[in-house]
Amino acid sequence: MNESDSERYAGQLEELGYTPTEDPELADVILMNTCCVRETAEDKVLGKIGEFKHLKTRNKDLILAVTGCMAQEWQDRLFKRAPHLDLVIGTHNIHKLIDLIKDKEGQKESHMLATEMEDNIFHAVPTKRFQKFFAWVPIMNGCNKFCTYCIVPYVRGREVSRPLEEIIEEIRNLAKEGYKEITLLGQNVNSYGLDFKDGTDFSALLYAIEDIDGIERVRYMTSHPKDMTFTMIDAIAQCKKVVSHIHLPVQSGSTELLKRMNRGYTTEHYEELVSYIREKMPQAVLTTDIIVGFPGETEAMFQETLDLLRRVRYDMAYTFIYSPRTGTPAATMDNQIPQDEKSRRLKRLADVQNEISLAYNVEMEGKDYEVIVEGPTKNDENHWFGRTRGNKMIIWENDGTSAVGDTIRVHVDKGQTWVLKGHVLKREEDCGRRNEVNAHDEAVSGSQGDMCR
Ligand code: 5AD
Ligand code: SF4
């Protein structure tokens, strides 16, 4: 969501005539778009704000802005903390950047604050997409769930869905511009449309996108187990463009802890959803989020999380150490877990998950996958990468036969914990092997040409 917001800030800056630079020393505007979901994210931003202070003495016209969740949370306290800041812009005020910068250039005020919450936040603003074939598409904003550890509902406000026609229009335009893969964004995509109270829901949106030519893959995040219905799983299974990667944050394997987190489901219900997903999409790639060290998490409760991990067998888990957020109920709960114990649990969790991730990736060895080429890896120009429909990253030595954005076939030679290594299939080789691809073609074919997974 933050990346998508950044694209809307960048678009507005471009509209004003600013061009990007990698070098802060050369910048006339520095905009820090922030997250505050965990304290570490906040600390990083505070460090950066301090780091940029000296630039103001060298360039007195430099505009320093803080935007996003942390701006919304801190409001004008940020000016007290860092008087050298110029703009603080909250999560509902993205569209005001152009006017605020113009005012600032005219030196209207020294500190400008724009953090009021609005009902309609989906304003059309110039957007500079950072990628050429993949696009973020916000479908809703805010969250009504109030999980007791989470600051998001306080900084993003209540759930507001974006009109379906507007979303479809944007995706149609993206398809015309050559975008192949879109990711629908929302804090809780499964409750999309419920605020319209006219029967529109997430499934209806998926079916509507299915008809748009040119789009090959539809991703979405994030799902909430309480609002994900069996009918939605049917829709995901039926829509051929919707990938079978399902990110379904469980947070904990203890029903008692889930209750204290105010998650609104039991582990039994969660596992029923997983069984249904596996039944409808046997090759679905399942990932999750887990928090360790939530207040009152006993060793037995933590063991329940490890057991759940072993039963569900996720392809990957994003794991987080519980971080108390001021203003959330969990921050003042009894039995906060000491930091060193939280770190130990995180390590134990990672050990269990890594073994499972590795096993899945080793299983992919010897099979062929459809990949959209993303380009060179960060550290090595000669190695390129792309992702499968299941969102697995494959790296190969670039042989010059494919370009960024191409949809190609890659043969997996080696599965590792986080990544797969492979080689691009030459077209003749590819044709010889290719089989009729099913809707969620994880493995396109095996090395003997048979269908796998
Ligand atoms: N501490 C640790 N992790 C958190 N998350 C959200 N709030 C906190 C917190 N206070 C995690 C959840 C969520 C993911 C985006 O961040 O697992 O799913
Ligand atoms: Fe935070 Fe819970 Fe909303 Fe996710 S569903 S954004 S964890 S409050």
Coordinates of C-alpha atoms and ligand atoms in Angstrom, one line a residue:
M1 CA 0.0 0.0 0.0
N2 CA 2.8 2.3 0.8
E3 CA 4.6 1.6 -2.5
S4 CA 1.3 2.4 -4.3
D5 CA 1.0 5.7 -2.3
S6 CA 4.6 6.5 -3.2
E7 CA 3.7 6.2 -6.9
R8 CA 1.0 8.8 -6.4
Y9 CA 3.3 11.1 -4.6
A10 CA 6.0 10.7 -7.4
G11 CA 3.4 11.3 -10.1
Q12 CA 2.4 14.6 -8.5
L13 CA 6.1 15.7 -8.1
E14 CA 6.7 14.9 -11.7
E15 CA 3.6 17.0 -12.7
L16 CA 5.2 19.9 -10.8
G17 CA 8.3 19.5 -13.0
Y18 CA 10.5 17.7 -10.5
T19 CA 12.8 14.9 -11.8
P20 CA 14.1 12.0 -9.6
T21 CA 17.6 11.8 -8.2
E22 CA 19.3 9.1 -6.2
D23 CA 21.4 11.7 -4.4
P24 CA 19.8 13.5 -1.5
E25 CA 22.5 16.2 -1.8
L26 CA 21.0 17.2 -5.1
A27 CA 17.3 17.0 -4.1
D28 CA 15.0 20.0 -3.9
V29 CA 12.2 17.9 -2.3
I30 CA 12.8 14.9 -0.1
L31 CA 9.6 13.0 0.8
M32 CA 9.7 10.2 3.3
N33 CA 6.7 8.0 2.9
T34 CA 6.5 6.0 6.1
C35 CA 5.1 3.0 7.9
C36 CA 4.5 2.7 11.6
V37 CA 3.3 -0.8 12.0
R38 CA 6.3 -1.8 14.1
E39 CA 8.6 0.4 16.2
T40 CA 11.7 -0.5 14.1
A41 CA 10.1 1.1 11.0
E42 CA 9.5 4.3 13.0
D43 CA 13.0 4.4 14.4
K44 CA 14.4 4.2 10.9
V45 CA 12.4 7.2 9.7
L46 CA 13.4 9.3 12.8
G47 CA 17.0 8.5 12.0
K48 CA 16.6 9.6 8.3
I49 CA 14.9 12.8 9.3
G50 CA 17.9 13.6 11.5
E51 CA 20.3 12.6 8.8
F52 CA 18.7 15.1 6.3
K53 CA 18.9 18.1 8.6
H54 CA 22.3 19.2 7.4
L55 CA 21.1 19.4 3.8
K56 CA 18.8 22.3 4.8
T57 CA 21.8 24.5 5.6
R58 CA 23.3 23.8 2.2
N59 CA 20.0 24.3 0.2
K60 CA 17.7 26.7 2.0
D61 CA 14.9 25.9 -0.5
L62 CA 14.9 22.2 0.2
I63 CA 11.5 20.9 1.1
L64 CA 11.5 18.1 3.6
A65 CA 8.2 16.1 3.9
V66 CA 7.0 13.2 6.0
T67 CA 4.0 11.4 4.7
G68 CA 2.1 8.1 5.4
C69 CA 1.1 6.2 8.5
M70 CA 3.7 7.7 10.8
A71 CA 2.8 11.3 9.7
Q72 CA -0.8 10.4 10.5
E73 CA 0.1 9.0 13.9
W74 CA 2.6 11.7 15.0
Q75 CA 0.8 14.8 13.4
D76 CA 2.4 18.0 14.6
R77 CA 4.5 16.3 17.2
L78 CA 6.8 15.6 14.3
F79 CA 7.5 19.3 14.0
K80 CA 8.3 19.5 17.7
R81 CA 10.7 16.6 17.3
A82 CA 12.2 17.9 14.1
P83 CA 11.6 21.6 13.5
H84 CA 13.5 21.5 10.2
L85 CA 10.6 19.5 8.6
D86 CA 8.3 21.4 6.2
L87 CA 5.4 19.2 5.4
V88 CA 3.6 16.4 7.3
I89 CA 0.9 14.8 5.2
G90 CA -1.4 12.0 6.5
T91 CA -2.8 8.9 4.8
H92 CA -6.0 10.7 3.5
N93 CA -4.3 13.7 2.1
I94 CA -2.1 12.3 -0.7
H95 CA -3.9 14.2 -3.4
K96 CA -3.0 17.5 -1.7
L97 CA 0.7 17.3 -2.4
I98 CA 0.7 19.5 -5.5
D99 CA -1.0 22.4 -3.7
L100 CA 1.0 22.0 -0.6
I101 CA 4.3 22.1 -2.5
K102 CA 3.1 25.2 -4.5
D103 CA 2.2 26.9 -1.2
K104 CA 5.6 26.0 0.2
E105 CA 7.5 27.2 -2.8
G106 CA 5.6 30.5 -2.3
Q107 CA 6.8 30.3 1.3
K108 CA 3.3 30.7 2.7
E109 CA 4.0 28.9 6.0
S110 CA 7.0 27.3 7.5
H111 CA 5.3 24.2 8.9
M112 CA 2.3 22.7 7.0
L113 CA 0.2 19.9 8.3
A114 CA -2.4 18.0 6.3
T115 CA -3.8 15.1 8.4
E116 CA -7.5 15.5 8.4
M117 CA -9.5 12.2 7.7
E118 CA -11.9 12.3 4.8
D119 CA -14.7 10.1 3.7
N120 CA -13.7 9.9 0.0
I121 CA -10.0 9.3 -0.3
F122 CA -9.8 7.9 -3.8
H123 CA -9.0 11.1 -5.7
A124 CA -7.6 10.9 -9.2
V125 CA -4.0 12.0 -9.0
P126 CA -1.1 11.7 -11.5
T127 CA 0.6 8.4 -10.8
K128 CA 4.2 7.5 -11.8
R129 CA 4.3 3.7 -11.9
F130 CA 7.6 2.4 -10.9
Q131 CA 7.3 -0.8 -12.9
K132 CA 6.3 -1.4 -16.5
F133 CA 4.5 -4.7 -16.4
F134 CA 3.3 -4.9 -12.8
A135 CA 0.9 -2.5 -11.3
W136 CA -0.6 -1.9 -7.8
V137 CA -4.4 -1.2 -7.8
P138 CA -5.9 0.0 -4.5
I139 CA -9.4 -1.3 -4.1
M140 CA -10.1 -0.1 -0.6
N141 CA -8.5 1.8 2.2
G142 CA -8.7 1.5 6.0
C143 CA -9.6 -1.3 8.4
N144 CA -12.5 -2.0 10.8
K145 CA -10.9 -5.0 12.4
F146 CA -9.0 -3.4 15.3
C147 CA -6.7 -6.3 16.1
T148 CA -5.5 -5.5 19.5
Y149 CA -1.8 -5.2 18.5
C150 CA -2.3 -3.2 15.3
I151 CA -2.1 0.6 14.7
V152 CA -3.4 0.5 11.1
P153 CA -7.1 1.3 11.9
Y154 CA -5.9 4.4 13.8
V155 CA -3.7 5.7 11.0
R156 CA -5.7 4.6 7.9
G157 CA -9.2 5.1 9.2
R158 CA -12.3 3.1 8.6
E159 CA -12.8 0.8 5.6
V160 CA -13.8 2.6 2.4
S161 CA -14.2 0.7 -0.8
R162 CA -13.4 2.1 -4.2
P163 CA -16.3 2.0 -6.7
L164 CA -16.1 -1.2 -8.8
E165 CA -16.4 0.7 -12.2
E166 CA -13.5 2.9 -11.3
I167 CA -11.3 -0.1 -10.5
I168 CA -12.3 -1.8 -13.7
E169 CA -11.6 1.4 -15.7
E170 CA -8.1 1.7 -14.2
I171 CA -7.3 -2.0 -14.9
R172 CA -8.6 -1.7 -18.5
N173 CA -6.3 1.3 -19.0
L174 CA -3.4 -0.6 -17.5
A175 CA -4.0 -3.5 -19.9
K176 CA -4.0 -1.1 -22.8
E177 CA -0.6 0.3 -21.6
G178 CA 0.8 -3.2 -21.6
Y179 CA 0.6 -4.1 -18.0
K180 CA 0.3 -7.9 -17.5
E181 CA 0.1 -8.4 -13.8
I182 CA -1.9 -6.4 -11.2
T183 CA -2.1 -6.6 -7.4
L184 CA -5.3 -5.5 -5.8
L185 CA -4.5 -3.7 -2.6
G186 CA -6.5 -3.4 0.6
Q187 CA -5.9 -3.9 4.4
N188 CA -8.7 -6.5 4.2
V189 CA -9.6 -7.3 0.6
N190 CA -12.2 -9.8 1.6
S191 CA -14.5 -7.1 2.9
Y192 CA -14.3 -5.2 -0.3
G193 CA -17.6 -3.7 -1.4
L194 CA -19.5 -4.6 1.8
D195 CA -19.9 -0.9 2.6
F196 CA -21.8 -0.3 -0.6
K197 CA -24.6 -2.6 0.8
D198 CA -25.7 -3.5 -2.7
G199 CA -24.4 -7.1 -2.9
T200 CA -21.0 -6.1 -4.4
D201 CA -18.2 -8.1 -2.9
F202 CA -14.7 -9.3 -3.5
S203 CA -15.9 -12.2 -5.7
A204 CA -17.9 -9.9 -7.9
L205 CA -14.8 -7.8 -8.4
L206 CA -12.7 -10.8 -9.4
Y207 CA -15.3 -12.0 -11.9
A208 CA -15.4 -8.5 -13.4
I209 CA -11.6 -8.4 -13.8
E210 CA -11.6 -11.8 -15.5
D211 CA -13.1 -10.3 -18.6
I212 CA -10.3 -7.7 -19.2
D213 CA -8.1 -8.7 -22.1
G214 CA -4.4 -8.4 -21.7
I215 CA -4.1 -8.9 -18.0
E216 CA -2.5 -12.3 -17.4
R217 CA -2.2 -12.4 -13.6
V218 CA -4.3 -11.0 -10.8
R219 CA -2.9 -10.9 -7.3
Y220 CA -4.4 -9.4 -4.2
M221 CA -3.4 -8.6 -0.6
T222 CA -4.2 -9.0 2.2
S223 CA -6.9 -11.5 3.0
H224 CA -8.5 -11.9 6.5
P225 CA -9.5 -15.4 7.6
K226 CA -12.7 -14.0 9.3
D227 CA -14.0 -12.4 6.0
M228 CA -12.6 -14.9 3.5
T229 CA -15.7 -17.0 2.6
F230 CA -15.9 -20.4 0.8
T231 CA -17.7 -18.6 -2.0
M232 CA -14.6 -16.3 -2.4
I233 CA -12.4 -19.4 -2.5
D234 CA -14.6 -20.7 -5.3
A235 CA -14.2 -17.4 -7.2
I236 CA -10.5 -17.5 -6.8
A237 CA -10.4 -21.1 -8.1
Q238 CA -12.7 -20.3 -11.0
C239 CA -11.1 -17.1 -12.3
K240 CA -8.2 -18.2 -14.5
K241 CA -6.4 -14.9 -14.2
V242 CA -6.4 -14.9 -10.4
V243 CA -3.3 -16.7 -9.3
S244 CA -3.4 -19.5 -6.8
H245 CA -1.1 -17.8 -4.3
I246 CA -3.1 -17.1 -1.2
H247 CA -1.6 -15.0 1.6
L248 CA -3.7 -15.7 4.6
P249 CA -2.3 -14.2 7.8
V250 CA -3.0 -16.5 10.8
Q251 CA -0.9 -14.6 13.3
S252 CA -1.0 -17.4 15.9
G253 CA -1.8 -21.1 16.3
S254 CA -3.5 -20.6 19.7
T255 CA -7.2 -19.9 19.6
E256 CA -6.9 -18.3 23.0
L257 CA -4.3 -15.9 21.8
L258 CA -6.3 -15.2 18.6
K259 CA -9.2 -14.2 20.9
R260 CA -6.9 -11.8 22.8
M261 CA -5.7 -10.4 19.5
N262 CA -9.3 -9.9 18.5
R263 CA -8.9 -11.8 15.3
G264 CA -12.4 -13.2 15.2
Y265 CA -11.7 -16.8 14.2
T266 CA -10.5 -20.0 15.8
T267 CA -7.6 -22.2 14.5
E268 CA -10.3 -24.8 13.7
H269 CA -12.1 -22.4 11.3
Y270 CA -8.8 -21.3 9.8
E271 CA -7.8 -24.9 9.1
E272 CA -11.3 -25.5 7.5
L273 CA -10.5 -22.6 5.1
V274 CA -7.1 -24.1 4.3
S275 CA -8.7 -27.6 3.7
Y276 CA -11.2 -26.0 1.3
I277 CA -8.4 -24.1 -0.5
R278 CA -6.4 -27.3 -0.9
E279 CA -9.4 -29.2 -2.1
K280 CA -10.3 -26.6 -4.8
M281 CA -6.7 -25.7 -5.7
P282 CA -4.4 -28.6 -4.9
Q283 CA -1.3 -26.6 -6.2
A284 CA -2.1 -23.4 -4.3
V285 CA 0.9 -21.7 -2.8
L286 CA -0.1 -20.7 0.8
T287 CA 1.8 -18.0 2.8
T288 CA 1.1 -16.3 6.1
D289 CA 2.0 -13.7 8.7
I290 CA 2.8 -14.8 12.3
I291 CA 3.5 -12.6 15.4
V292 CA 5.6 -14.1 18.1
G293 CA 5.7 -12.9 21.7
F294 CA 2.3 -11.3 21.9
P295 CA 1.5 -10.4 25.5
G296 CA 0.7 -13.5 27.5
E297 CA 2.0 -16.0 24.9
T298 CA 3.0 -19.0 26.9
E299 CA 5.5 -21.7 25.7
A300 CA 2.5 -24.0 25.2
M301 CA 0.7 -21.4 23.0
F302 CA 3.9 -20.9 21.0
Q303 CA 4.1 -24.7 20.6
E304 CA 0.6 -24.6 19.1
T305 CA 1.8 -22.1 16.5
L306 CA 4.7 -24.4 15.6
D307 CA 2.2 -27.3 15.4
L308 CA -0.1 -25.3 13.1
L309 CA 2.9 -24.5 10.9
R310 CA 3.7 -28.2 10.5
R311 CA 0.0 -29.1 9.8
V312 CA -0.7 -26.4 7.3
R313 CA 2.7 -26.5 5.7
Y314 CA 3.0 -22.9 4.3
D315 CA 5.3 -22.2 1.4
M316 CA 6.5 -19.2 3.3
A317 CA 5.7 -17.3 6.5
Y318 CA 6.5 -13.6 7.2
T319 CA 7.3 -13.7 10.9
F320 CA 7.3 -10.7 13.2
I321 CA 8.4 -10.0 16.8
Y322 CA 5.5 -8.4 18.6
S323 CA 6.1 -4.6 18.8
P324 CA 4.0 -2.6 21.3
R325 CA 2.3 0.3 19.6
T326 CA 1.1 3.2 21.8
G327 CA -2.6 3.6 21.8
T328 CA -3.4 -0.1 20.9
P329 CA -4.9 -2.3 23.6
A330 CA -2.1 -4.9 23.6
A331 CA 0.5 -2.3 24.5
T332 CA -0.8 -2.1 28.0
M333 CA -1.7 -5.8 28.5
D334 CA -0.1 -7.7 31.3
N335 CA 2.6 -10.3 30.7
Q336 CA 4.6 -8.6 28.0
I337 CA 7.3 -11.1 26.8
P338 CA 10.9 -10.1 27.3
Q339 CA 12.8 -9.2 24.1
D340 CA 15.3 -12.0 24.3
E341 CA 12.6 -14.6 24.7
K342 CA 10.7 -13.1 21.7
S343 CA 13.9 -13.3 19.6
R344 CA 14.4 -17.0 20.6
R345 CA 10.9 -17.8 19.6
L346 CA 11.4 -16.0 16.2
K347 CA 14.4 -18.1 15.6
R348 CA 12.7 -21.4 16.5
L349 CA 9.8 -20.5 14.2
A350 CA 12.1 -19.7 11.4
D351 CA 13.9 -23.0 11.8
V352 CA 10.6 -25.0 11.4
Q353 CA 9.4 -22.8 8.5
N354 CA 12.6 -22.8 6.6
E355 CA 12.7 -26.6 6.5
I356 CA 9.1 -26.7 5.1
S357 CA 9.9 -23.9 2.5
L358 CA 13.0 -25.8 1.4
A359 CA 11.1 -29.0 1.0
Y360 CA 8.5 -27.3 -1.3
N361 CA 11.2 -25.7 -3.4
V362 CA 13.2 -28.9 -3.8
E363 CA 9.9 -30.5 -5.0
M364 CA 9.9 -28.0 -7.8
E365 CA 13.2 -29.2 -9.1
G366 CA 13.0 -30.7 -12.6
K367 CA 9.8 -29.0 -13.5
D368 CA 9.0 -26.1 -15.8
Y369 CA 7.2 -22.9 -14.8
E370 CA 5.6 -19.9 -16.4
V371 CA 7.5 -16.8 -15.3
I372 CA 7.2 -13.1 -16.1
V373 CA 10.7 -11.6 -16.5
E374 CA 11.4 -8.8 -14.0
G375 CA 15.0 -8.2 -15.0
P376 CA 18.5 -8.4 -13.4
T377 CA 18.9 -9.3 -9.7
K378 CA 20.2 -6.5 -7.4
N379 CA 23.7 -7.8 -7.1
D380 CA 24.4 -9.4 -10.4
E381 CA 23.5 -7.9 -13.9
N382 CA 24.1 -11.3 -15.5
H383 CA 21.5 -13.1 -13.4
W384 CA 17.9 -12.3 -14.1
F385 CA 14.8 -13.2 -12.2
G386 CA 11.0 -13.5 -12.4
R387 CA 8.1 -15.0 -10.5
T388 CA 5.9 -17.9 -11.1
R389 CA 2.1 -17.6 -10.7
G390 CA 2.6 -18.9 -7.2
N391 CA 4.9 -15.9 -6.5
K392 CA 8.0 -18.0 -6.3
M393 CA 11.2 -16.2 -7.4
I394 CA 13.4 -18.0 -9.9
I395 CA 16.8 -16.8 -10.9
W396 CA 18.6 -17.8 -14.1
E397 CA 21.8 -16.8 -16.0
N398 CA 20.7 -14.3 -18.6
D399 CA 21.2 -15.8 -22.1
G400 CA 19.9 -12.8 -23.9
T401 CA 16.8 -14.6 -25.2
S402 CA 14.2 -12.8 -23.1
A403 CA 13.3 -9.2 -22.3
V404 CA 11.8 -7.6 -19.2
G405 CA 8.1 -8.2 -19.2
D406 CA 8.2 -11.4 -21.4
T407 CA 6.2 -14.4 -20.2
I408 CA 8.6 -17.3 -20.6
R409 CA 9.1 -20.9 -19.4
V410 CA 11.9 -21.6 -16.9
H411 CA 13.1 -25.1 -15.9
V412 CA 14.0 -25.3 -12.2
D413 CA 17.4 -26.9 -11.5
K414 CA 17.7 -26.2 -7.8
G415 CA 15.3 -25.3 -5.1
Q416 CA 16.7 -23.3 -2.1
T417 CA 14.9 -22.0 1.0
W418 CA 14.1 -18.5 -0.4
V419 CA 14.7 -18.8 -4.1
L420 CA 14.9 -21.2 -7.0
K421 CA 17.7 -21.4 -9.6
G422 CA 16.9 -22.5 -13.2
H423 CA 17.4 -21.9 -16.9
V424 CA 15.3 -20.5 -19.6
L425 CA 13.7 -23.0 -21.9
K426 CA 14.5 -22.5 -25.6
R427 CA 11.3 -22.1 -27.6
E428 CA 11.6 -25.5 -29.4
E429 CA 12.4 -27.3 -26.2
D430 CA 9.5 -25.5 -24.6
C431 CA 7.0 -26.4 -27.4
G432 CA 8.0 -30.0 -27.2
R433 CA 7.3 -30.2 -23.6
R434 CA 4.3 -27.9 -23.3
N435 CA 1.0 -29.4 -22.1
E436 CA -2.4 -28.0 -21.8
V437 CA -2.0 -25.6 -18.9
N438 CA -4.6 -25.6 -16.2
A439 CA -5.9 -22.5 -14.5
H440 CA -3.3 -22.5 -11.8
D441 CA -0.4 -23.9 -13.7
E442 CA 2.2 -24.0 -11.1
A443 CA 4.3 -26.7 -12.8
V444 CA 3.7 -26.4 -16.5
S445 CA 5.2 -29.8 -17.2
G446 CA 7.7 -32.2 -15.7
S447 CA 11.0 -33.0 -17.3
Q448 CA 9.5 -36.0 -19.1
G449 CA 6.7 -33.8 -20.4
D450 CA 4.1 -35.0 -17.9
M451 CA 1.8 -32.7 -15.9
C452 CA 2.9 -32.1 -12.4
R453 CA 1.3 -30.6 -9.3
Ligands
5AD1 N1 3.9 -6.1 16.1 C1 4.4 -7.0 15.3 N2 3.8 -7.3 14.1 C2 2.7 -6.6 13.8 N3 2.0 -6.7 12.7 C3 1.0 -5.8 12.7 N4 1.1 -5.1 13.9 C4 2.2 -5.6 14.5 C5 2.8 -5.3 15.8 N5 2.4 -4.4 16.6 C6 2.2 -7.7 11.6 C7 1.0 -8.6 11.4 C8 0.4 -8.1 10.1 C9 1.7 -7.7 9.4 C10 1.5 -6.8 8.2 O1 2.4 -7.0 10.4 O2 1.5 -9.9 11.3 O3 -0.2 -9.2 9.4
SF4_2 FE1 -4.2 -4.5 11.4 FE2 -5.9 -6.5 11.9 FE3 -6.6 -4.5 10.2 FE4 -4.8 -6.3 9.5 S1 -6.9 -6.8 9.9 S2 -4.7 -4.1 9.2 S3 -3.7 -6.7 11.4 S4 -6.2 -4.3 12.4

